[in-house]
Short mmCIF file of C-alpha atoms and ligand atoms in Angstrom, two decimals:
data_model
loop_
_atom_site.label_atom_id
_atom_site.label_comp_id
_atom_site.label_asym_id
_atom_site.label_seq_id
_atom_site.Cartn_x
_atom_site.Cartn_y
_atom_site.Cartn_z
CA UNK L 1231 44.03 16.67 4.84
CA UNK L 1232 43.92 20.37 6.09
CA UNK L 1233 47.42 21.77 7.57
CA UNK L 1234 45.76 22.34 11.11
CA UNK L 1235 45.17 18.78 11.34
CA UNK L 1236 48.35 16.53 11.41
CA UNK L 1237 46.41 13.27 12.67
CA UNK L 1238 47.47 10.48 10.52
CA UNK L 1239 44.50 9.64 8.33
CA UNK L 1240 44.32 6.41 9.85
CA UNK L 1241 44.44 7.66 13.33
CA UNK L 1242 42.14 5.69 15.77
CA UNK L 1243 39.41 7.53 17.50
CA UNK L 1244 38.28 5.38 20.16
CA UNK L 1245 37.06 5.17 23.79
CA UNK L 1246 38.07 2.47 26.40
CA UNK L 1247 36.13 0.10 28.96
CA UNK L 1248 36.82 -3.07 30.98
CA UNK L 1249 34.81 -6.14 31.30
CA UNK L 1250 34.17 -6.18 35.26
CA UNK L 1251 33.31 -2.30 35.14
CA UNK L 1252 30.72 -2.79 32.74
CA UNK L 1253 29.42 -6.16 31.65
CA UNK L 1254 27.39 -6.93 34.91
CA UNK L 1255 26.09 -10.56 35.12
CA UNK L 1256 29.56 -11.80 36.11
CA UNK L 1257 28.33 -15.60 36.59
CA UNK L 1258 26.14 -15.81 33.47
CA UNK L 1259 26.02 -18.64 31.24
CA UNK L 1260 28.49 -20.71 32.86
CA UNK L 1261 31.14 -18.04 33.75
CA UNK L 1262 33.62 -18.68 37.04
CA UNK L 1263 33.95 -16.02 39.77
CA UNK L 1264 36.80 -13.63 39.43
CA UNK L 1265 38.85 -11.95 42.11
CA UNK L 1266 36.88 -8.68 41.60
CA UNK L 1267 33.57 -10.63 41.96
CA UNK L 1268 34.83 -11.84 45.22
CA UNK L 1269 36.53 -8.58 46.39
CA UNK L 1270 33.35 -6.68 45.81
CA UNK L 1271 31.10 -8.95 47.79
CA UNK L 1272 33.57 -8.79 50.72
CA UNK L 1273 32.11 -6.11 53.21
CA UNK L 1274 33.85 -2.74 53.39
CA UNK L 1275 36.07 -3.44 50.26
CA UNK L 1276 34.19 -1.12 47.77
CA UNK L 1277 32.75 2.38 48.54
CA UNK L 1278 28.82 1.93 49.32
CA UNK L 1279 28.98 -1.95 49.16
CA UNK L 1280 29.00 -1.59 45.23
CA UNK L 1281 29.59 -4.65 42.95
CA UNK L 1282 29.90 -5.32 39.27
CA UNK L 1283 26.71 -7.72 39.50
CA UNK L 1284 24.72 -5.44 37.21
CA UNK L 1285 27.03 -2.53 36.54
CA UNK L 1286 25.96 -1.14 32.98
CA UNK L 1287 24.42 -4.38 31.89
CA UNK L 1288 26.81 -4.23 28.85
CA UNK L 1289 26.23 -8.17 28.77
CA UNK L 1290 22.88 -7.76 27.50
CA UNK L 1291 23.06 -4.34 26.11
CA UNK L 1292 26.30 -4.48 23.86
CA UNK L 1293 24.60 -3.73 20.62
CA UNK L 1294 23.06 -0.68 21.81
CA UNK L 1295 26.38 0.40 23.18
CA UNK L 1296 28.04 -0.36 19.62
CA UNK L 1297 25.48 1.79 17.99
CA UNK L 1298 25.95 4.58 20.28
CA UNK L 1299 29.69 4.19 19.56
CA UNK L 1300 28.78 4.50 15.84
CA UNK L 1301 26.66 7.46 16.31
CA UNK L 1302 29.87 9.35 17.85
CA UNK L 1303 31.78 8.22 14.83
CA UNK L 1304 34.33 6.07 16.93
CA UNK L 1305 36.52 3.87 14.41
CA UNK L 1306 38.08 2.17 17.60
CA UNK L 1307 36.92 0.51 20.92
CA UNK L 1308 39.16 -0.94 23.64
CA UNK L 1309 37.46 -3.49 25.81
CA UNK L 1310 39.01 -6.57 28.12
CA UNK L 1311 37.84 -9.92 27.90
CA UNK L 1312 36.91 -11.81 31.44
CA UNK L 1313 39.12 -14.78 31.64
CA UNK L 1314 36.60 -16.51 34.02
CA UNK L 1315 33.89 -16.11 31.24
CA UNK L 1316 35.98 -17.67 28.91
CA UNK L 1317 37.75 -20.25 31.12
CA UNK L 1318 35.64 -20.61 34.47
CA UNK L 1319 38.31 -21.66 36.67
CA UNK L 1320 41.35 -20.20 34.69
CA UNK L 1321 42.57 -23.26 33.23
CA UNK L 1322 41.21 -26.46 31.55
CA UNK L 1323 37.67 -26.58 30.00
CA UNK L 1324 36.35 -24.00 27.81
CA UNK L 1325 33.03 -22.27 28.26
CA UNK L 1326 32.05 -21.83 24.45
CA UNK L 1327 28.98 -19.45 25.71
CA UNK L 1328 31.21 -16.81 27.44
CA UNK L 1329 33.55 -17.00 24.41
CA UNK L 1330 30.67 -16.65 22.38
CA UNK L 1331 29.58 -13.09 23.85
CA UNK L 1332 33.01 -11.84 22.77
CA UNK L 1333 32.49 -13.10 19.33
CA UNK L 1334 29.27 -11.45 18.94
CA UNK L 1335 30.91 -8.17 20.17
CA UNK L 1336 33.61 -8.14 17.73
CA UNK L 1337 31.35 -9.17 14.99
CA UNK L 1338 28.88 -6.18 15.95
CA UNK L 1339 32.07 -3.69 16.16
CA UNK L 1340 33.16 -4.97 12.59
CA UNK L 1341 29.78 -4.64 11.37
CA UNK L 1342 29.93 -0.89 12.09
CA UNK L 1343 33.61 -0.34 10.93
CA UNK L 1344 34.71 -0.15 14.63
CA UNK L 1345 38.47 -1.59 15.08
CA UNK L 1346 38.62 -3.68 18.08
CA UNK L 1347 41.53 -3.51 20.48
CA UNK L 1348 41.54 -6.57 22.67
CA UNK L 1349 42.80 -6.56 26.32
CA UNK L 1350 43.25 -10.05 27.64
CA UNK L 1351 43.74 -9.00 31.14
CA UNK L 1352 42.21 -6.24 33.04
CA UNK L 1353 42.46 -7.05 36.42
CA UNK L 1354 40.03 -9.92 36.72
CA UNK L 1355 41.74 -12.74 37.53
CA UNK L 1356 39.51 -16.17 38.02
CA UNK L 1357 39.26 -16.62 41.76
CA UNK L 1358 40.26 -20.43 41.19
CA UNK L 1359 43.60 -19.18 39.92
CA UNK L 1360 44.15 -16.86 42.91
CA UNK L 1361 43.42 -19.72 45.49
CA UNK L 1362 46.35 -21.33 43.61
CA UNK L 1363 48.64 -18.15 44.65
CA UNK L 1364 47.26 -15.92 41.61
CA UNK L 1365 50.21 -13.92 40.23
CA UNK L 1366 52.67 -15.32 43.09
CA UNK L 1367 52.44 -18.88 41.22
CA UNK L 1368 55.26 -18.99 38.98
CA UNK L 1369 53.08 -21.08 36.75
CA UNK L 1370 50.87 -18.10 36.32
CA UNK L 1371 52.78 -17.10 33.21
CA UNK L 1372 51.79 -20.35 31.44
CA UNK L 1373 48.12 -20.19 32.82
CA UNK L 1374 47.81 -16.71 31.11
CA UNK L 1375 49.63 -17.66 27.50
CA UNK L 1376 47.39 -20.90 27.64
CA UNK L 1377 44.13 -18.61 28.19
CA UNK L 1378 45.70 -16.05 25.49
CA UNK L 1379 46.22 -18.63 23.03
CA UNK L 1380 42.27 -19.76 23.20
CA UNK L 1381 41.28 -16.10 22.40
CA UNK L 1382 44.00 -15.94 19.34
CA UNK L 1383 42.70 -18.91 18.03
CA UNK L 1384 39.30 -17.78 18.06
CA UNK L 1385 39.26 -14.14 17.19
CA UNK L 1386 42.73 -13.56 15.30
CA UNK L 1387 40.99 -13.50 12.09
CA UNK L 1388 38.86 -10.45 13.26
CA UNK L 1389 40.87 -8.52 16.02
CA UNK L 1390 44.10 -6.78 14.78
CA UNK L 1391 45.24 -5.00 18.17
CA UNK L 1392 46.09 -7.17 21.05
CA UNK L 1393 46.95 -6.36 24.50
CA UNK L 1394 48.25 -8.46 27.15
CA UNK L 1395 47.99 -6.81 30.21
CA UNK L 1396 46.36 -3.75 31.72
CA UNK L 1397 48.51 -1.63 33.86
CA UNK L 1398 50.48 -4.10 35.92
CA UNK L 1399 51.52 -1.46 38.16
CA UNK L 1400 48.39 -0.91 39.42
CA UNK L 1401 47.78 -4.90 39.71
CA UNK L 1402 50.87 -5.05 41.83
CA UNK L 1403 50.76 -1.75 43.94
CA UNK L 1404 46.88 -1.88 44.57
CA UNK L 1405 46.54 -5.61 44.64
CA UNK L 1406 49.70 -6.89 46.37
CA UNK L 1407 51.53 -3.95 47.92
CA UNK L 1408 48.75 -1.78 49.58
CA UNK L 1409 45.88 -4.24 49.54
CA UNK L 1410 43.02 -1.63 48.08
CA UNK L 1411 42.51 -3.70 45.20
CA UNK L 1412 41.76 -7.05 44.46
CA UNK L 1413 43.09 -9.70 45.53
CA UNK L 1414 43.77 -7.33 48.36
CA UNK L 1415 46.93 -8.32 49.55
CA UNK L 1416 49.43 -5.85 51.65
CA UNK L 1417 52.98 -7.33 51.63
CA UNK L 1418 56.09 -5.72 50.31
CA UNK L 1419 57.78 -9.45 49.89
CA UNK L 1420 54.65 -10.51 47.60
CA UNK L 1421 54.94 -7.27 45.54
CA UNK L 1422 58.31 -7.64 43.20
CA UNK L 1423 57.35 -11.26 43.10
CA UNK L 1424 53.76 -10.67 41.42
CA UNK L 1425 55.37 -8.05 39.27
CA UNK L 1426 57.75 -10.53 37.93
CA UNK L 1427 55.16 -13.08 37.09
CA UNK L 1428 53.17 -10.51 35.27
CA UNK L 1429 56.11 -9.56 33.17
CA UNK L 1430 56.86 -13.33 32.74
CA UNK L 1431 53.07 -13.52 31.74
CA UNK L 1432 53.26 -10.89 29.31
CA UNK L 1433 56.40 -12.32 27.66
CA UNK L 1434 54.73 -15.82 27.14
CA UNK L 1435 51.74 -14.68 25.68
CA UNK L 1436 53.85 -12.38 23.47
CA UNK L 1437 55.71 -15.30 22.49
CA UNK L 1438 52.69 -17.55 21.85
CA UNK L 1439 51.16 -14.48 19.55
CA UNK L 1440 54.54 -14.31 17.53
CA UNK L 1441 54.12 -18.12 17.07
CA UNK L 1442 50.45 -17.98 15.61
CA UNK L 1443 49.28 -14.56 15.36
CA UNK L 1444 49.26 -12.58 12.18
CA UNK L 1445 48.70 -8.83 13.53
CA UNK L 1446 49.84 -6.78 16.56
CA UNK L 1447 50.28 -7.43 20.25
CA UNK L 1448 51.15 -4.64 23.02
CA UNK L 1449 51.17 -3.85 26.21
CA UNK L 1450 49.28 -1.01 28.12
CA UNK L 1451 50.94 0.98 31.38
CA UNK L 1452 49.86 3.95 33.20
CA UNK L 1453 52.49 6.32 33.20
CA UNK L 1454 52.38 9.35 35.23
CA UNK L 1455 55.41 11.99 34.81
CA UNK L 1456 57.52 12.97 37.95
CA UNK L 1457 58.64 16.51 38.59
CA UNK L 1458 60.71 17.45 41.77
CA UNK L 1459 59.26 20.10 43.94
CA UNK L 1460 62.68 21.71 44.48
CA UNK L 1461 66.14 21.23 43.21
CA UNK L 1462 67.50 19.86 46.45
CA UNK L 1463 69.51 16.66 45.96
CA UNK L 1464 66.75 14.73 48.54
CA UNK L 1465 63.90 15.92 46.28
CA UNK L 1466 65.90 14.84 43.00
CA UNK L 1467 66.44 11.61 44.35
CA UNK L 1468 63.06 10.88 45.70
CA UNK L 1469 61.81 11.96 42.03
CA UNK L 1470 64.14 9.33 40.58
CA UNK L 1471 62.69 7.02 42.84
CA UNK L 1472 59.29 7.80 41.86
CA UNK L 1473 60.14 7.56 38.52
CA UNK L 1474 61.63 4.01 38.75
CA UNK L 1475 58.63 2.80 40.72
CA UNK L 1476 56.03 4.21 38.35
CA UNK L 1477 57.16 4.62 35.05
CA UNK L 1478 60.26 2.21 34.50
CA UNK L 1479 59.38 -0.54 36.65
CA UNK L 1480 57.41 -2.69 33.83
CA UNK L 1481 58.95 -1.02 30.62
CA UNK L 1482 62.79 -1.31 31.36
CA UNK L 1483 62.72 -5.09 31.68
CA UNK L 1484 60.41 -5.46 28.71
CA UNK L 1485 62.30 -3.19 26.42
CA UNK L 1486 65.97 -3.22 28.12
CA UNK L 1487 66.18 -6.64 30.09
CA UNK L 1488 66.47 -5.02 33.63
CA UNK L 1489 64.88 -3.41 36.34
CA UNK L 1490 65.65 0.07 37.35
CA UNK L 1491 68.47 -0.09 39.98
CA UNK L 1492 66.30 2.18 42.40
CA UNK L 1493 63.89 -0.69 43.21
CA UNK L 1494 66.33 -2.55 45.20
CA UNK L 1495 66.55 0.40 47.25
CA UNK L 1496 62.86 1.02 47.34
CA UNK L 1497 62.07 -2.66 48.77
CA UNK L 1498 65.17 -3.16 50.43
CA UNK L 1499 65.30 -6.87 51.96
CA UNK L 1500 61.87 -7.64 50.21
CA UNK L 1501 63.80 -7.13 46.70
CA UNK L 1502 64.13 -10.55 44.94
CA UNK L 1503 67.88 -12.01 43.69
CA UNK L 1504 66.78 -12.38 40.01
CA UNK L 1505 69.37 -13.98 37.98
CA UNK L 1506 70.69 -12.84 34.64
CA UNK L 1507 68.55 -15.66 32.90
CA UNK L 1508 65.40 -14.44 34.74
CA UNK L 1509 65.71 -10.97 33.41
CA UNK L 1510 66.72 -11.79 30.11
CA UNK L 1511 63.62 -13.93 29.66
CA UNK L 1512 61.33 -10.68 30.34
CA UNK L 1513 62.94 -8.93 27.19
CA UNK L 1514 60.10 -9.29 24.87
CA UNK L 1515 59.23 -5.93 23.49
CA UNK L 1516 55.80 -5.37 22.01
CA UNK L 1517 54.57 -4.39 18.63
CA UNK L 1518 52.78 -1.08 20.27
CA UNK L 1519 52.73 0.60 23.48
CA UNK L 1520 49.62 1.52 25.09
CA UNK L 1521 49.91 4.35 27.46
CA UNK L 1522 47.21 5.45 30.13
CA UNK L 1523 47.45 8.96 31.15
CA UNK L 1524 45.60 10.78 33.84
CA UNK L 1525 48.00 13.16 35.80
CA UNK L 1526 51.24 13.81 36.74
CA UNK L 1527 53.07 14.02 40.33
CA UNK L 1528 55.15 16.82 41.69
CA UNK L 1529 57.81 15.02 44.28
CA UNK L 1530 59.13 15.90 47.41
CA UNK L 1531 61.10 13.68 49.55
CA UNK L 1532 59.14 12.55 52.71
CA UNK L 1533 60.43 9.68 55.09
CA UNK L 1534 56.87 8.92 56.03
CA UNK L 1535 55.83 7.89 52.89
CA UNK L 1536 56.13 3.93 52.19
CA UNK L 1537 57.96 2.26 50.63
CA UNK L 1538 58.93 5.53 48.45
CA UNK L 1539 59.57 8.17 50.74
CA UNK L 1540 58.46 10.21 47.84
CA UNK L 1541 55.46 12.23 48.56
CA UNK L 1542 53.14 14.21 46.15
CA UNK L 1543 53.07 17.87 46.46
CA UNK L 1544 49.44 19.06 45.73
CA UNK L 1545 49.19 21.99 43.29
CA UNK L 1546 46.32 24.03 44.75
CA UNK L 1547 46.42 26.34 41.61
CA UNK L 1548 45.30 23.43 39.20
CA UNK L 1549 42.03 22.01 38.61
CA UNK L 1550 41.40 18.66 40.40
CA UNK L 1551 38.97 15.95 39.26
CA UNK L 1552 36.50 14.43 41.95
CA UNK L 1553 39.42 11.78 42.72
CA UNK L 1554 41.62 14.80 43.40
CA UNK L 1555 43.76 14.08 40.39
CA UNK L 1556 45.37 17.09 39.20
CA UNK L 1557 44.77 17.96 35.68
CA UNK L 1558 47.91 18.76 33.83
CA UNK L 1559 47.80 18.24 30.00
CA UNK L 1560 51.40 19.12 29.37
CA UNK L 1561 52.39 15.96 31.36
CA UNK L 1562 50.71 13.71 28.39
CA UNK L 1563 53.06 15.55 25.90
CA UNK L 1564 55.84 15.02 28.06
CA UNK L 1565 55.25 11.45 28.78
CA UNK L 1566 55.07 10.30 25.13
CA UNK L 1567 58.28 11.99 24.17
CA UNK L 1568 59.69 10.48 27.10
CA UNK L 1569 58.68 7.24 26.06
CA UNK L 1570 59.54 7.66 22.52
CA UNK L 1571 63.14 8.81 23.40
CA UNK L 1572 63.89 5.94 25.95
CA UNK L 1573 62.19 2.88 24.22
CA UNK L 1574 61.00 4.22 20.72
CA UNK L 1575 60.62 4.71 17.94
CA UNK L 1576 57.40 2.26 18.39
CA UNK L 1577 53.96 2.92 17.50
CA UNK L 1578 52.02 4.14 20.43
CA UNK L 1579 48.44 4.66 21.51
CA UNK L 1580 46.87 6.56 24.09
CA UNK L 1581 44.62 3.69 25.48
CA UNK L 1582 43.21 5.65 28.32
CA UNK L 1583 42.87 9.30 29.16
CA UNK L 1584 39.74 11.06 30.86
CA UNK L 1585 38.31 12.41 34.10
CA UNK L 1586 35.91 12.13 36.85
CA UNK L 1587 33.70 15.15 37.68
CA UNK L 1588 30.23 15.22 39.28
CA UNK L 1589 27.33 14.53 36.97
CA UNK L 1590 24.04 14.00 38.38
CA UNK L 1591 22.90 10.35 38.75
CA UNK L 1592 19.55 10.96 36.62
CA UNK L 1593 20.08 12.78 33.19
CA UNK L 1594 17.01 14.85 32.61
CA UNK L 1595 17.73 16.37 29.34
CA UNK L 1596 21.30 17.04 28.04
CA UNK L 1597 24.08 16.86 30.51
CA UNK L 1598 26.52 19.67 30.38
CA UNK L 1599 30.17 18.57 31.32
CA UNK L 1600 32.28 21.44 30.92
CA UNK L 1601 35.33 20.36 33.11
CA UNK L 1602 35.40 16.92 31.41
CA UNK L 1603 35.03 18.57 27.61
CA UNK L 1604 37.79 21.06 28.57
CA UNK L 1605 39.81 18.16 29.94
CA UNK L 1606 39.46 16.10 26.69
CA UNK L 1607 40.07 19.42 24.41
CA UNK L 1608 43.62 20.18 26.31
CA UNK L 1609 44.43 16.20 26.36
CA UNK L 1610 43.83 16.08 22.50
CA UNK L 1611 45.90 19.30 22.02
CA UNK L 1612 48.72 18.01 24.21
CA UNK L 1613 48.54 14.80 22.17
CA UNK L 1614 48.68 16.81 18.74
CA UNK L 1615 51.80 18.46 20.25
CA UNK L 1616 53.42 15.29 20.74
CA UNK L 1617 52.70 14.21 17.36
CA UNK L 1618 54.16 17.36 15.81
CA UNK L 1619 57.45 16.57 17.71
CA UNK L 1620 57.65 13.42 15.52
CA UNK L 1621 56.06 10.75 18.20
CA UNK L 1622 54.43 7.92 16.25
CA UNK L 1623 51.06 8.38 17.81
CA UNK L 1624 48.51 6.02 16.22
CA UNK L 1625 45.43 6.51 18.04
CA UNK L 1626 43.55 7.98 21.30
CA UNK L 1627 40.91 6.03 23.32
CA UNK L 1628 38.93 8.43 25.68
CA UNK L 1629 38.47 6.72 29.38
CA UNK L 1630 35.50 5.70 29.44
CA UNK L 1631 32.74 5.04 26.96
CA UNK L 1632 30.24 4.94 29.67
CA UNK L 1633 30.15 5.87 33.28
CA UNK L 1634 31.14 2.54 35.22
CA UNK L 1635 32.28 0.59 38.36
CA UNK L 1636 35.16 2.47 39.27
CA UNK L 1637 36.82 -0.24 41.19
CA UNK L 1638 37.11 0.43 45.08
CA UNK L 1639 35.09 3.73 44.57
CA UNK L 1640 32.10 1.85 43.35
CA UNK L 1641 29.85 4.06 41.05
CA UNK L 1642 30.30 7.25 42.43
CA UNK L 1643 32.99 8.59 40.10
CA UNK L 1644 31.59 9.12 36.66
CA UNK L 1645 34.15 8.89 33.84
CA UNK L 1646 31.89 8.41 31.18
CA UNK L 1647 31.48 10.17 27.52
CA UNK L 1648 28.03 8.51 27.92
CA UNK L 1649 26.06 8.96 31.24
CA UNK L 1650 24.30 5.86 32.54
CA UNK L 1651 21.48 6.15 34.78
CA UNK L 1652 22.06 2.93 37.09
CA UNK L 1653 18.44 2.70 38.05
CA UNK L 1654 17.02 2.52 34.53
CA UNK L 1655 20.19 1.75 32.44
CA UNK L 1656 19.11 4.85 30.33
CA UNK L 1657 22.31 5.88 28.24
CA UNK L 1658 22.61 9.90 27.70
CA UNK L 1659 25.51 11.53 25.60
CA UNK L 1660 27.27 14.36 27.56
CA UNK L 1661 28.27 17.46 25.97
CA UNK L 1662 31.96 15.90 26.02
CA UNK L 1663 30.80 13.05 23.96
CA UNK L 1664 29.27 15.59 21.49
CA UNK L 1665 32.50 17.65 21.65
CA UNK L 1666 34.53 14.22 20.63
CA UNK L 1667 32.23 13.38 17.74
CA UNK L 1668 32.81 16.65 16.45
CA UNK L 1669 36.55 16.34 16.89
CA UNK L 1670 36.44 12.95 15.11
CA UNK L 1671 34.33 14.19 12.39
CA UNK L 1672 36.47 17.11 11.60
CA UNK L 1673 39.49 14.83 11.82
CA UNK L 1674 41.00 17.17 14.52
CA UNK L 1675 40.51 20.18 13.06
CA UNK L 1676 37.73 21.14 15.47
CA UNK L 1677 40.43 21.50 18.34
CA UNK L 1678 42.22 23.93 16.64
CA UNK L 1679 39.20 26.03 16.19
CA UNK L 1680 37.55 26.07 19.37
C1 LIG X 1272 42.82 3.19 35.03
C2 LIG X 1272 42.11 1.92 34.80
C3 LIG X 1272 40.88 1.90 34.32
C4 LIG X 1272 40.10 2.99 35.20
C5 LIG X 1272 40.84 4.06 35.14
C6 LIG X 1272 39.80 5.73 35.63
O1 LIG X 1272 43.96 2.90 35.89
O2 LIG X 1272 42.74 1.26 33.79
O3 LIG X 1272 40.06 0.57 34.26
O4 LIG X 1272 39.76 2.27 36.17
O5 LIG X 1272 42.02 4.05 35.60
#
């Protein structure tokens, strides 16, 4: 290994996707509807009325997509399983044809030497379970563990990296507090209860895996470092509140067995009285942690911001993506070091990192995406900086392999390394994909040279 490339030899170079965002055919072959299917089919919930009915048609084109991964030299791929394909009503009868899709996908990956990282829950709860209260129902932890067990038994012989939940923060903040994501609730009393059941679900599935799994199980969280806009007490306090809510909410319980104290102030009367036993039961440290990193927040106290009173101060000198997310690579180094010092040492993966910048809907020839390429370059360098500081970073997954259905924003923002023409389903590698392939081929040395 050249000196200039400190990436460990077994470093995973991957890309990530999720089921509802790419698969299409959400009701095919006996699958049941998910909350995202219903949400997208509810008028005015998703921009342009876009839905995941077809998306990237990955359900039928997965072999071609795996071939593209191999062409780029990826040695890992993170995807999620649609719960309601496997168990159409969330519990009870198995749908063998749904499960079979994931068996075939995993086999296709392994044939190409691509390590699967399987996420059990990337936001698409079976609609039948939502009718029973979804993540507000205390039984949801058991529903989830039973579902997880079906997957463990079917695939643990081939899948070595398991993820329980993707970004519980987003599930709760978007789905139960602000109502902008499925299931669309806007209720401060519901949010902390949903968070608690999600954490119980993580614990239950992890325990189940410890009993019968042979490899590793982890959790994926979205983290966003918080920096105070000024040194005033008000801004420093707001920064702590934002940090508690965004970064420590789901990690403190899992690693330390308690919620950050700031949450009781943030939620006020809506904060439940958890008992010591409730909290103890959440302490279920994962074998590894996945971190999704996109941006940072410069924070200032602002009473009009609900419920945190902590507003984002836009940094006009820095580049912003089409979703107006500030590009700030240093934040990735900072957050990796923070996680390692607060909860570590433990194996870490960057399970998502990427940017939406404008690309044309049709690809006529190669697609130049210099801003995305620069984003990738700078964030890989930031990851390298953390590695050099001794962080146990085991892999990097770009978000996303393909342009796809970006939730409430529909298909407008394009995050892919590979362009998708939604009219023809044609895939075209963007320049950022070629750049990433070169980084992988040179085992990171290319990052130093350009
Ligand atoms: C993350 C999600 C992923 C994608 C990216 C842009 O929060 O996990 O599905 O939407 O953001």
